[in-house]
Amino acid sequence: MRLLIASFRKDARRALRDPFALALWLGIPFSILLVMNLAFGGTASSGPRPQGVILIADQDETLLSGAVSSAFSQGPLGEMFKPEKTTEPDGRARMAKGEASALIIVPKGFQSAVLDNRPAVVGLVKNPSQSIMPEIAGQSLDMLAEAVHYMHVVAGDELKMISSQTDQPSDADVVKTSLAINATVKRLTQYLDPLLLDLEIKQPPKKEESKPFNMFASMFPGIVFMSILFLGRGSSDDIWDELRWATLRRAQSAGLPVTAIVGGKTLAAMLTAALVTGLALVLGWLFAGVTVANWAAALGWLMAGAAVWYLAMLILQILAGARERGEIFTSLVVFPSMMVGGSMFSFDMMPESIAAIGKLTPLGWMVARFTSILGGAAPAASVLAWLGVMAAAAAVLFMLSARLLRWRFLKG
Amino acid sequence: MIEVDHLRKAYGPLVAVEDASFTARPGEIFGLLGPNGAGKSTTIGCICGLLTPTAGSIRVSGHDVVASAQSAKRTIGVVPQEIALYEDLTARENLDYWGAVQGLGGAALNSAIQEALQSTGLADRAREPVKRFSGGMKRRLNFAAGILHKPKVLLLDEPTVGVDPQSRVHLLDLVRGQAKAGACVLYTTHYMEEAETLCDRLAIIDHGRIIAQGTLEELRSMLGERDLLRLTGVFPEQAVRAALAQEPELELLGFEDGQLRLALARASERLSRLFELLGAAGAEVRGTTLTRPNLESLFIKLTGKELRE
């Protein structure tokens, strides 16, 4: 234990002596995150809902033409559109300037045409520079035309009677119209009562309010693990300096076991990871709304991940046999892992099939579980079980790397 | 004490050390003198447990280095040929690490570090990273890292390679100090002068074999206080051999193409007579090298080549 601590102290000192490397291990992944955020957008929930201006040129100025205007100021359409009355020339001029999403022109004689069951043409001018709002206006107008058609079929005569009044209808006319509509309804009721359709009303299960997509939060777990990959790669590269300086052989001749050498280096990598990724967690939590349900579990998971990745990279370096080849070997693992393992693109951004494959990779497995730990979705028992798997993997890699190091470079 | 008995170390067909035996005692500096690649570092590697001997045995402070490796290692201090230090750590941090690896801790470690820094003249640079040190300073720190735990056996593998004269003198004084304090020092070098001035006893090694060993006086006596004369030119062998056979106190050491090696007393006084003899035998002398009796001339006598070749 004394020798392990001596080895750890030395490697930790050396790692912390190089703040530039620490900054790079944190800075590169977060620069990638920043670029991705700028390229693909930030939180979708932020900002007010877009509202389009809809211009209505009512040349008919009747009850029915007024209903068209009212339709765009009530209910959900009212949230989306701000209707403004205008004349046709003024409306066209404003549309030319791009000041509105659409212009609806209700021609003179619209109401009488509807009541006489004659074709009536309502004009719609869309803003070509917008895609969504004009389309909604067009579809809303189609539905309105359909509603007017059915209203005419059911109560055309009555509406005709009301519309024929030049002045305010008298009480007698209202009663007469009401009775007529009532008779119509009774006539229709024989077809509808008893109900031909058995209407079952169910209260739909309350849908969990879907959270808006937040790219930063979505990519954050993978980005943190990208730091760990870089850290593992950079730290394992140190073995070449040790061999060049002959410090490993000197340590061995002084009686330091290879397990203490590898153990010290692994602990130093874990400490460095705790500092680098801990800082990332705090910054993410403070400034980007990243949820950290359990700090201790999150940090423990990252340190375990650092141990596994450091040892895996160390094995690759030893197998490579030379620094240049080591760089190639580790790159061959690091970059493909980042691409599919949730670091370069979050699983939310990937096609489902690729995401499913990515989650099966070691990095993807770690990132997916880290996401659960961060969000607090993972029960404590699961977290402990996962940490057990990580510890087992680290133990196997540790024994393998110690043996390989002795066999490759320190064998007498 | 170091007891090396019939040591053999082979890497497949390549034999690095063959049948080497010697004993180095406490309080003495035992030198292993030989050219590069002679097997000096391999011998040290076997003694400190880095390499496993193919055959033979080595005991350090009474412990077999293979059977009781850890016990043996606890008594050994190693100063490797390479500057085995962490360039990114300070001198103090390096010593802190190497001291801890050698079993020191707490106040004992701090005291040992302070003492080592003082003795190597690095106390005022203790907090500087090693990468800023000169070659000589690094060598001294390299030495300090090997003696922190006051080892009974100190193995020094060419510790003065590439060192400026001032640092060399300083280092050699430090080595003498260790021996004076009772340590058994094994010192390998290919610098003849260093071996002559520093070592109490010496073994000359070449091609993995120890070809001579003893005190400096014992080794010199092998030359019989005779000078070594090397002549180059054209030498008709039969006639030259016959001519030289008439000369008293002259030994023909070697007769190779264009080169004649002789050991003879008072060579400078007898050169003209020798040239006459060779001239009469039909030889043509083009070059003459006269070497006073020393380790180099012994090495030349034993191996037929210069130490630096």
XYZ file of C-alpha atoms in Angstrom:
721
model
C 0.000 0.000 0.000
C 2.888 2.346 0.880
C 4.444 1.781 -2.520
C 1.093 2.236 -4.250
C 0.603 5.566 -2.495
C 4.134 6.674 -3.440
C 3.461 5.767 -7.055
C 0.055 7.500 -7.021
C 1.450 10.680 -5.453
C 4.148 10.891 -8.081
C 1.767 10.365 -11.017
C -0.867 12.703 -9.593
C 1.762 15.422 -9.172
C 2.887 14.930 -12.733
C -0.658 15.000 -14.113
C -1.570 18.157 -12.213
C 1.711 19.769 -13.235
C 0.346 20.028 -16.774
C -2.737 22.282 -16.637
C -2.629 22.721 -20.404
C -3.365 19.029 -20.884
C -6.175 19.191 -18.332
C -7.674 22.172 -20.118
C -7.475 20.371 -23.446
C -9.135 17.225 -22.106
C -12.058 19.362 -20.989
C -11.872 22.070 -23.637
C -11.926 19.975 -26.802
C -15.127 18.060 -25.967
C -16.901 21.190 -24.834
C -15.798 23.086 -27.925
C -17.364 20.294 -29.974
C -20.538 20.634 -27.896
C -20.583 24.376 -28.499
C -20.180 23.941 -32.242
C -22.901 21.284 -32.345
C -25.187 23.539 -30.327
C -24.608 26.436 -32.689
C -25.086 24.244 -35.739
C -28.203 22.381 -34.665
C -29.868 24.807 -32.249
C -30.355 25.013 -28.528
C -33.416 24.433 -26.400
C -36.646 24.275 -28.436
C -38.763 25.445 -25.562
C -37.143 28.765 -25.251
C -38.764 31.922 -26.667
C -42.411 32.813 -27.394
C -44.539 30.705 -29.692
C -44.518 32.201 -33.205
C -47.631 34.210 -34.152
C -48.550 35.067 -37.709
C -50.411 38.129 -38.870
C -53.386 37.311 -41.083
C -54.964 40.070 -43.114
C -58.683 39.853 -43.906
C -60.179 41.987 -46.629
C -63.932 41.631 -45.990
C -65.684 43.066 -49.022
C -69.016 41.439 -48.113
C -69.340 42.710 -44.555
C -72.174 40.325 -43.665
C -72.834 37.960 -40.786
C -71.188 35.049 -42.560
C -68.176 36.975 -43.824
C -67.696 38.270 -40.281
C -67.633 34.665 -39.082
C -64.587 34.005 -41.250
C -62.716 36.790 -39.528
C -63.903 35.623 -36.095
C -62.668 32.089 -36.783
C -59.068 33.326 -36.875
C -59.342 35.243 -33.614
C -60.780 32.463 -31.428
C -59.523 29.205 -29.964
C -56.210 27.705 -31.025
C -56.187 29.679 -34.239
C -56.411 32.813 -32.161
C -53.172 31.813 -30.400
C -51.445 31.343 -33.695
C -52.844 34.255 -35.690
C -53.386 37.902 -35.160
C -56.167 38.837 -37.632
C -56.167 42.371 -38.957
C -58.924 43.841 -41.105
C -57.773 45.562 -44.245
C -58.779 46.423 -47.766
C -57.656 44.311 -50.697
C -55.192 46.875 -52.154
C -53.707 47.641 -48.765
C -53.521 43.902 -47.950
C -51.739 43.119 -51.194
C -49.302 45.955 -50.603
C -48.507 44.673 -47.107
C -48.133 41.135 -48.411
C -45.680 42.414 -50.993
C -43.632 43.826 -48.129
C -43.830 40.484 -46.308
C -45.648 41.968 -43.323
C -48.178 39.116 -42.918
C -48.441 35.365 -43.284
C -51.569 35.402 -45.467
C -54.282 37.640 -46.931
C -57.872 36.354 -47.065
C -60.204 38.164 -49.453
C -63.897 37.586 -48.808
C -65.644 38.868 -51.957
C -68.826 40.843 -52.041
C -71.878 38.555 -52.284
C -70.186 35.806 -50.300
C -73.056 35.293 -47.828
C -75.796 35.289 -50.389
C -73.837 32.867 -52.557
C -73.425 30.507 -49.600
C -77.093 30.720 -48.648
C -78.214 30.245 -52.229
C -75.907 27.296 -52.503
C -73.963 28.944 -55.259
C -70.211 28.737 -55.577
C -68.370 31.407 -53.637
C -64.678 32.067 -54.070
C -62.634 33.207 -51.087
C -59.230 34.455 -52.077
C -56.077 33.437 -50.197
C -52.710 35.024 -50.772
C -49.781 33.274 -49.019
C -46.450 34.754 -48.034
C -43.894 32.759 -50.089
C -41.059 33.487 -47.670
C -42.848 31.605 -44.847
C -43.675 27.933 -44.913
C -45.653 26.953 -41.836
C -48.030 29.783 -40.941
C -49.451 30.342 -44.450
C -50.030 26.600 -44.745
C -51.967 26.579 -41.465
C -54.056 29.535 -42.668
C -54.871 27.697 -45.898
C -55.902 24.498 -44.149
C -57.997 26.430 -41.635
C -59.838 28.116 -44.488
C -60.537 24.732 -46.115
C -62.068 23.469 -42.855
C -64.128 26.637 -42.560
C -65.493 26.158 -46.076
C -66.466 22.593 -45.195
C -68.200 23.703 -41.989
C -70.170 26.331 -43.898
C -71.257 23.668 -46.400
C -72.632 21.370 -43.668
C -74.306 24.261 -41.900
C -76.047 25.098 -45.149
C -77.231 21.520 -45.605
C -78.668 21.322 -42.076
C -80.104 24.760 -41.555
C -79.939 26.569 -44.859
C -83.518 27.812 -44.880
C -83.340 29.180 -41.394
C -80.095 30.985 -42.030
C -81.547 32.346 -45.202
C -84.490 33.688 -43.264
C -82.218 35.390 -40.722
C -79.955 36.807 -43.331
C -82.891 38.208 -45.290
C -83.706 40.510 -42.391
C -82.429 43.928 -43.153
C -82.881 45.132 -39.607
C -82.413 43.474 -36.277
C -84.695 40.330 -36.286
C -87.886 40.649 -34.189
C -88.630 38.375 -31.220
C -91.258 36.618 -33.297
C -88.705 35.899 -36.044
C -86.250 34.543 -33.511
C -88.952 32.233 -32.022
C -90.000 31.139 -35.504
C -86.421 30.383 -36.473
C -85.782 28.548 -33.236
C -88.855 26.385 -33.740
C -87.758 25.634 -37.307
C -84.266 24.626 -36.169
C -85.796 22.542 -33.396
C -87.950 20.745 -35.966
C -84.888 20.092 -38.091
C -83.031 18.694 -35.122
C -86.003 16.437 -34.243
C -86.102 15.233 -37.825
C -82.434 14.333 -37.648
C -82.855 12.773 -34.218
C -84.863 9.841 -35.581
C -81.699 8.832 -37.406
C -79.442 9.543 -34.497
C -81.644 8.423 -31.547
C -81.154 5.700 -30.544
C -77.545 6.323 -31.260
C -76.274 4.384 -34.168
C -72.837 4.825 -32.817
C -72.029 3.714 -29.367
C -69.844 6.476 -28.188
C -67.609 5.513 -25.360
C -66.015 8.368 -23.655
C -62.713 7.594 -22.066
C -60.513 9.866 -20.180
C -57.184 9.369 -21.962
C -54.251 8.610 -19.680
C -52.579 11.817 -18.824
C -49.700 12.055 -21.169
C -46.420 12.898 -19.603
C -45.706 16.356 -20.742
C -43.030 15.869 -23.311
C -39.964 17.806 -22.371
C -38.610 20.072 -25.053
C -35.418 18.849 -26.732
C -32.361 20.405 -25.140
C -29.292 19.701 -27.198
C -26.830 20.669 -24.473
C -28.460 18.394 -21.921
C -28.818 15.634 -24.491
C -25.155 15.702 -25.481
C -23.722 16.462 -22.045
C -23.222 12.859 -20.786
C -21.471 11.818 -23.990
C -19.320 14.928 -23.995
C -18.185 14.275 -20.437
C -17.175 10.764 -21.460
C -15.356 12.213 -24.435
C -13.191 14.037 -21.880
C -12.552 10.722 -20.184
C -11.533 9.091 -23.464
C -9.086 11.895 -24.193
C -7.788 11.727 -20.654
C -7.279 7.956 -20.874
C -5.484 8.304 -24.162
C -3.277 11.171 -23.008
C -2.416 9.626 -19.659
C -1.558 6.226 -21.106
C 0.835 7.906 -23.531
C 3.003 8.742 -20.508
C 4.290 5.176 -20.452
C 6.602 6.104 -23.336
C 8.180 8.920 -21.332
C 8.708 6.524 -18.432
C 10.419 4.027 -20.712
C 12.526 6.705 -22.366
C 13.657 8.056 -19.018
C 14.314 4.516 -17.713
C 12.347 5.385 -14.588
C 10.293 2.194 -14.786
C 13.401 0.019 -14.742
C 14.886 2.041 -11.918
C 11.666 1.683 -9.931
C 11.668 -2.038 -10.566
C 15.290 -2.387 -9.503
C 14.372 -0.523 -6.312
C 11.750 -3.167 -5.595
C 8.588 -1.379 -6.772
C 6.196 -4.061 -8.098
C 4.639 -3.569 -11.530
C 1.194 -3.699 -9.909
C 2.084 -0.646 -7.794
C 3.331 1.148 -10.913
C 0.097 0.472 -12.860
C -2.050 0.986 -9.768
C -0.532 4.391 -9.057
C -1.049 5.481 -12.627
C -4.664 4.278 -12.636
C -5.466 6.108 -9.402
C -3.869 9.259 -10.768
C -6.012 8.974 -13.922
C -9.109 8.579 -11.721
C -8.187 11.638 -9.661
C -7.592 13.687 -12.787
C -10.914 12.517 -14.194
C -12.666 13.491 -10.980
C -11.238 16.992 -11.219
C -11.860 17.490 -14.928
C -15.317 15.940 -15.160
C -16.340 17.232 -11.735
C -15.700 20.728 -13.008
C -17.721 19.901 -16.132
C -20.612 18.688 -13.976
C -20.611 21.830 -11.856
C -20.460 24.099 -14.906
C -23.216 22.133 -16.660
C -25.358 22.278 -13.529
C -24.766 25.968 -12.887
C -25.008 27.387 -16.370
C -26.742 24.916 -18.690
C -29.511 23.434 -16.594
C -27.975 19.954 -16.491
C -29.747 17.838 -13.885
C -27.487 16.056 -11.434
C -29.727 13.870 -9.315
C -26.891 12.243 -7.371
C -23.506 13.925 -7.380
C -21.678 11.117 -5.623
C -23.009 8.443 -7.984
C -22.259 10.597 -11.023
C -18.701 11.287 -9.917
C -18.165 7.656 -8.913
C -19.352 6.516 -12.311
C -17.014 8.914 -14.093
C -14.030 7.810 -12.000
C -14.811 4.164 -12.681
C -15.101 5.000 -16.371
C -11.746 6.766 -16.232
C -10.094 3.698 -14.679
C -11.502 1.378 -17.345
C -10.598 3.630 -20.250
C -7.131 4.440 -18.897
C -6.290 0.759 -18.481
C -7.723 -0.145 -21.889
C -5.623 2.571 -23.517
C -2.548 1.476 -21.566
C -2.951 -2.051 -22.889
C -3.191 -0.726 -26.429
C -0.058 1.380 -25.916
C 1.883 -1.603 -24.579
C 0.713 -3.852 -27.391
C 1.646 -1.187 -29.927
C 5.239 -1.305 -28.718
C 6.117 2.248 -29.783
C 4.659 5.706 -29.193
C 3.683 6.387 -32.832
C 1.939 3.041 -33.193
C 0.322 3.594 -29.799
C -1.253 6.791 -31.079
C -2.660 4.942 -34.064
C -3.953 1.999 -31.991
C -5.704 4.225 -29.471
C -7.147 6.458 -32.197
C -8.633 3.406 -33.851
C -10.600 2.761 -30.671
C -11.302 6.287 -29.456
C -12.772 7.908 -32.541
C -15.144 5.146 -33.736
C -16.287 4.753 -30.125
C -17.055 8.448 -29.925
C -18.988 8.373 -33.199
C -21.386 5.600 -32.235
C -21.050 5.591 -28.467
C -22.989 8.761 -27.820
C -20.116 11.224 -27.495
C -20.032 12.934 -30.864
C -23.805 12.671 -31.363
C -26.206 11.938 -28.566
C -28.389 8.845 -28.885
C -31.430 11.177 -29.241
C -29.900 12.540 -32.421
C -29.127 9.164 -33.973
C -31.430 6.914 -35.998
C -32.878 4.340 -33.624
C -31.001 1.412 -35.198
C -27.620 3.151 -34.867
C -28.415 4.279 -31.334
C -29.267 0.684 -30.408
C -25.910 -0.510 -31.736
C -24.113 2.399 -30.091
C -25.526 1.552 -26.686
C -24.000 -1.908 -26.969
C -20.478 -0.526 -27.292
C -18.521 -0.080 -24.036
C -18.652 3.698 -24.340
C -22.340 3.688 -25.273
C -23.112 1.421 -22.322
C -21.352 3.810 -19.968
C -22.916 6.943 -21.490
C -26.448 5.507 -21.396
C -26.083 4.612 -17.725
C -24.480 7.916 -16.920
C -27.506 9.632 -18.480
C -29.765 7.613 -16.180
C -27.633 8.427 -13.149
C -27.631 12.127 -13.966
C -31.381 12.217 -14.429
C -32.027 10.181 -11.298
C -33.834 7.487 -13.295
C -31.543 4.709 -12.067
C -32.363 3.008 -8.756
C -29.502 2.773 -6.273
C -29.360 -1.014 -6.643
C -28.875 -0.717 -10.396
C -26.151 1.876 -9.967
C -24.330 -0.409 -7.550
C -24.670 -3.337 -9.947
C -23.303 -1.259 -12.828
C -20.429 -0.070 -10.675
C -19.729 -3.716 -9.892
C -19.488 -4.471 -13.614
C -17.122 -1.530 -14.054
C -14.970 -2.646 -11.124
C -14.750 -6.162 -12.547
C -13.770 -4.829 -15.964
C -11.161 -2.553 -14.378
C -9.743 -5.458 -12.356
C -9.357 -7.646 -15.451
C -7.773 -4.817 -17.434
C -5.488 -4.004 -14.497
C -4.104 -7.534 -14.238
C -3.725 -7.731 -17.994
C -1.907 -4.415 -18.281
C 0.465 -5.229 -15.402
C 1.334 -8.569 -16.963
C 1.762 -7.081 -20.399
C 3.973 -4.279 -19.083
C 6.232 -6.760 -17.321
C 6.324 -9.098 -20.285
C 6.862 -6.422 -22.928
C 9.253 -4.002 -21.237
C 10.422 -5.136 -17.817
C 11.144 -8.797 -18.338
C 14.604 -9.899 -17.304
C 29.072 -7.585 -0.079
C 28.516 -8.758 -3.638
C 29.402 -12.329 -4.529
C 29.105 -13.201 -8.201
C 29.788 -16.830 -8.976
C 30.081 -18.175 -12.541
C 27.439 -15.765 -13.827
C 26.126 -16.394 -17.304
C 23.480 -14.348 -19.078
C 22.381 -15.235 -22.578
C 19.640 -13.908 -24.837
C 19.066 -16.880 -27.074
C 22.264 -17.454 -29.023
C 23.727 -14.110 -27.877
C 25.854 -14.480 -24.751
C 26.145 -11.164 -22.887
C 28.063 -12.434 -19.850
C 30.014 -15.688 -19.671
C 31.366 -17.301 -16.519
C 31.916 -14.083 -14.573
C 33.002 -14.431 -10.962
C 34.140 -11.742 -8.536
C 33.597 -10.544 -4.994
C 33.213 -6.943 -3.886
C 33.595 -6.236 -0.188
C 32.067 -3.612 2.117
C 33.973 -0.347 2.194
C 35.690 -0.928 -1.132
C 35.084 0.374 -4.624
C 35.153 -2.482 -7.077
C 35.455 -1.432 -10.688
C 34.177 -3.218 -13.758
C 36.251 -1.835 -16.616
C 35.451 -2.605 -20.203
C 34.430 -1.105 -23.529
C 30.819 -0.429 -24.474
C 28.943 -3.677 -24.984
C 31.406 -5.684 -22.897
C 28.673 -6.891 -20.493
C 29.049 -4.403 -17.626
C 25.421 -3.207 -17.581
C 24.152 -6.756 -17.987
C 26.172 -7.778 -14.937
C 24.724 -4.885 -12.938
C 21.226 -5.748 -14.217
C 21.633 -9.292 -12.913
C 22.922 -8.076 -9.545
C 20.056 -5.651 -8.964
C 17.454 -8.200 -10.025
C 16.341 -6.566 -13.248
C 17.672 -9.469 -15.273
C 17.477 -13.134 -14.414
C 20.814 -14.949 -14.735
C 20.868 -17.833 -17.177
C 23.324 -19.663 -14.941
C 25.476 -19.046 -11.892
C 24.546 -17.299 -8.689
C 24.692 -13.844 -7.165
C 24.468 -12.999 -3.488
C 24.047 -9.451 -2.241
C 24.480 -8.804 1.484
C 24.074 -12.531 1.947
C 20.773 -12.751 0.017
C 20.443 -14.660 -3.221
C 19.131 -12.142 -5.772
C 16.838 -14.700 -7.390
C 15.546 -16.644 -4.377
C 15.343 -13.666 -1.996
C 14.989 -10.852 -4.460
C 13.134 -8.404 -2.212
C 15.540 -8.880 0.723
C 18.473 -8.334 -1.603
C 16.881 -5.283 -3.240
C 16.327 -3.604 0.114
C 20.083 -3.408 0.618
C 20.869 -2.175 -2.897
C 21.045 1.330 -4.255
C 21.204 1.698 -8.020
C 22.438 4.638 -10.034
C 21.652 3.722 -13.630
C 23.535 4.817 -16.695
C 20.454 6.712 -17.888
C 19.297 9.811 -16.043
C 16.274 8.041 -14.623
C 14.434 11.041 -13.241
C 11.069 12.702 -13.859
C 11.857 15.813 -15.819
C 8.534 17.442 -14.980
C 8.991 17.075 -11.215
C 11.279 19.169 -9.049
C 14.498 17.791 -7.568
C 12.833 17.474 -4.165
C 9.761 15.726 -5.612
C 11.983 13.266 -7.457
C 13.871 12.462 -4.275
C 10.593 12.219 -2.373
C 9.389 9.568 -4.816
C 12.612 7.566 -5.039
C 13.053 7.680 -1.285
C 9.505 6.405 -0.737
C 10.053 3.624 -3.272
C 13.173 2.619 -1.337
C 11.197 2.332 1.859
C 11.701 5.724 3.497
C 8.904 7.870 4.865
C 8.077 10.745 7.157
C 10.899 12.509 8.979
C 13.511 9.975 7.889
C 12.692 10.678 4.245
C 12.778 14.444 4.711
C 16.086 14.249 6.500
C 17.556 11.965 3.823
C 16.370 14.307 1.076
C 17.915 17.295 2.789
C 21.194 15.456 3.295
C 21.298 14.243 -0.310
C 20.540 17.702 -1.677
C 23.286 19.206 0.456
C 25.882 16.608 -0.444
C 25.188 16.904 -4.169
C 25.173 20.709 -4.060
C 21.584 20.980 -5.251
C 19.926 22.340 -2.122
C 19.364 25.774 -3.626
C 17.768 24.289 -6.752
C 15.558 21.788 -4.929
C 12.277 23.355 -6.009
C 13.129 23.653 -9.691
C 11.887 21.156 -12.260
C 14.617 18.782 -13.367
C 14.121 19.727 -17.011
C 15.805 23.054 -16.229
C 18.943 21.368 -14.856
C 22.252 21.052 -16.684
C 23.576 17.581 -17.567
C 25.947 17.606 -14.607
C 23.209 18.612 -12.158
C 20.967 15.862 -13.455
C 23.777 13.347 -12.984
C 24.261 14.470 -9.386
C 20.539 14.228 -8.689
C 20.508 10.812 -10.356
C 23.212 9.793 -7.901
C 21.375 11.322 -4.936
C 18.240 9.321 -5.791
C 20.253 6.098 -5.457
C 21.794 6.771 -2.046
C 18.837 8.193 -0.108
C 18.292 5.018 1.899
C 22.002 4.600 2.655
C 22.343 1.276 0.864
C 24.830 -1.371 1.932
C 25.524 -2.110 -1.712
C 25.743 0.669 -4.284
C 25.682 -0.180 -7.971
C 26.903 2.611 -10.223
C 26.550 2.054 -13.939
C 28.750 4.553 -15.756
C 27.509 7.450 -13.623
C 29.807 10.051 -15.166
C 28.932 9.621 -18.831
C 28.594 13.012 -20.491
C 29.460 14.943 -17.347
C 31.602 18.084 -17.260
C 34.984 17.755 -15.456
C 33.830 19.706 -12.405
C 30.730 17.575 -11.871
C 32.819 14.455 -12.480
C 35.185 15.341 -9.673
C 32.199 16.068 -7.441
C 30.580 12.750 -8.298
C 33.748 10.747 -7.737
C 34.116 12.376 -4.316
C 30.557 11.341 -3.517
C 31.354 7.752 -4.519
C 34.431 7.710 -2.311
C 32.283 9.060 0.519
C 29.864 6.153 0.181
C 32.686 3.604 0.332
C 34.204 5.391 3.275
C 30.838 5.132 5.034
C 31.035 1.368 4.623
C 29.088 0.704 1.462
C 30.212 -1.909 -1.010
C 30.438 0.008 -4.307
C 30.392 -1.645 -7.708
C 31.416 0.893 -10.300
C 31.310 0.243 -14.026
C 33.133 2.496 -16.435
C 34.949 2.558 -19.710
C 37.075 5.488 -18.566
C 40.457 4.027 -17.690
C 41.604 7.078 -15.720
C 38.444 6.979 -13.621
C 38.986 3.328 -12.765
C 42.629 3.942 -11.910
C 41.980 6.847 -9.587
C 38.793 5.558 -7.955
C 38.764 1.789 -7.650
C 40.379 -0.328 -4.964
C 40.006 -3.456 -7.014
C 39.130 -3.992 -10.619
C 37.855 -6.570 -13.046
C 38.503 -6.058 -16.742
C 35.653 -7.365 -18.848
C 35.465 -7.881 -22.591
C 32.947 -9.781 -24.698
C 31.167 -10.824 -21.503
C 34.228 -12.453 -19.975
C 36.328 -11.197 -17.080
C 39.841 -11.324 -18.475
C 41.702 -10.006 -15.448
C 40.980 -8.840 -11.938
C 42.781 -7.639 -8.845
C 44.090 -4.437 -7.322
C 45.612 -1.823 -9.575
C 49.071 -2.958 -8.516
C 48.273 -6.585 -9.239
C 47.010 -5.697 -12.665
C 50.013 -3.493 -13.426
C 52.328 -6.283 -12.436
C 50.786 -8.385 -15.168
C 52.535 -6.032 -17.548
C 55.732 -6.381 -15.539
C 56.266 -2.628 -15.541
C 56.944 -2.850 -19.215
C 55.965 -0.284 -21.774
C 53.693 -1.167 -24.602
C 54.990 -0.393 -28.063
C 52.803 -0.525 -31.111
C 54.441 -0.261 -34.523
C 52.684 0.048 -37.860
C 54.247 -0.543 -41.230
C 55.428 -3.512 -43.312
C 56.863 -6.427 -41.370
C 58.209 -9.622 -43.007
C 57.078 -12.003 -40.316
C 59.788 -14.645 -40.254
C 62.692 -12.215 -40.394
C 61.134 -9.890 -37.830
C 60.380 -12.704 -35.389
C 63.946 -13.930 -35.689
C 65.380 -10.461 -35.168
C 63.242 -9.705 -32.120
C 64.018 -13.062 -30.528
C 67.581 -11.856 -29.993
C 66.410 -8.918 -27.837
C 66.312 -9.391 -24.049
C 63.250 -8.321 -21.937
C 61.067 -8.019 -24.993
C 57.796 -9.851 -25.486
C 56.027 -10.058 -28.814
C 52.340 -9.571 -27.921
C 50.822 -9.528 -31.352
C 51.707 -9.802 -35.015
C 48.880 -8.726 -37.296
C 48.778 -7.321 -40.794
C 50.769 -4.132 -40.736
C 50.914 -4.019 -36.960
C 53.345 -5.211 -34.347
C 52.689 -5.076 -30.578
C 55.570 -5.384 -28.164
C 55.995 -5.228 -24.395
C 59.427 -4.169 -23.285
C 61.164 -2.404 -20.427
C 62.618 1.093 -20.973
C 61.141 1.270 -24.465
C 62.041 4.915 -25.123
C 65.749 4.223 -24.527
C 65.726 1.208 -26.823
C 63.779 2.595 -29.771
C 66.808 3.316 -32.007
C 68.246 -0.147 -31.418
C 64.851 -1.651 -32.189
C 64.524 0.288 -35.455
C 67.976 -0.925 -36.503
C 66.990 -4.527 -35.867
C 63.733 -4.185 -37.749
C 65.424 -2.372 -40.627
C 67.990 -5.142 -40.915
C 65.139 -7.659 -41.043
C 63.615 -5.830 -44.008
C 60.793 -4.112 -42.113
C 59.555 -0.628 -42.853
C 58.275 1.245 -39.778
C 55.705 3.937 -40.565
C 54.179 4.647 -37.148
C 55.101 4.248 -33.499
C 52.900 4.431 -30.393
C 54.498 4.079 -26.987
C 52.201 3.507 -24.003
C 53.376 3.583 -20.396
C 52.134 0.674 -18.273
C 48.558 1.373 -17.233
C 45.139 -0.272 -17.423
C 44.779 0.674 -21.034
C 48.051 -0.978 -21.948
C 46.994 -4.004 -19.946
C 43.705 -4.057 -21.812
C 45.576 -3.779 -25.086
C 47.922 -6.513 -24.013
C 45.006 -8.779 -23.062
C 42.623 -8.079 -25.918
C 44.770 -6.695 -28.697
C 42.608 -3.584 -28.990
C 42.197 -0.249 -27.335
C 39.574 0.199 -24.632
C 37.639 2.819 -26.572
C 37.374 0.710 -29.731
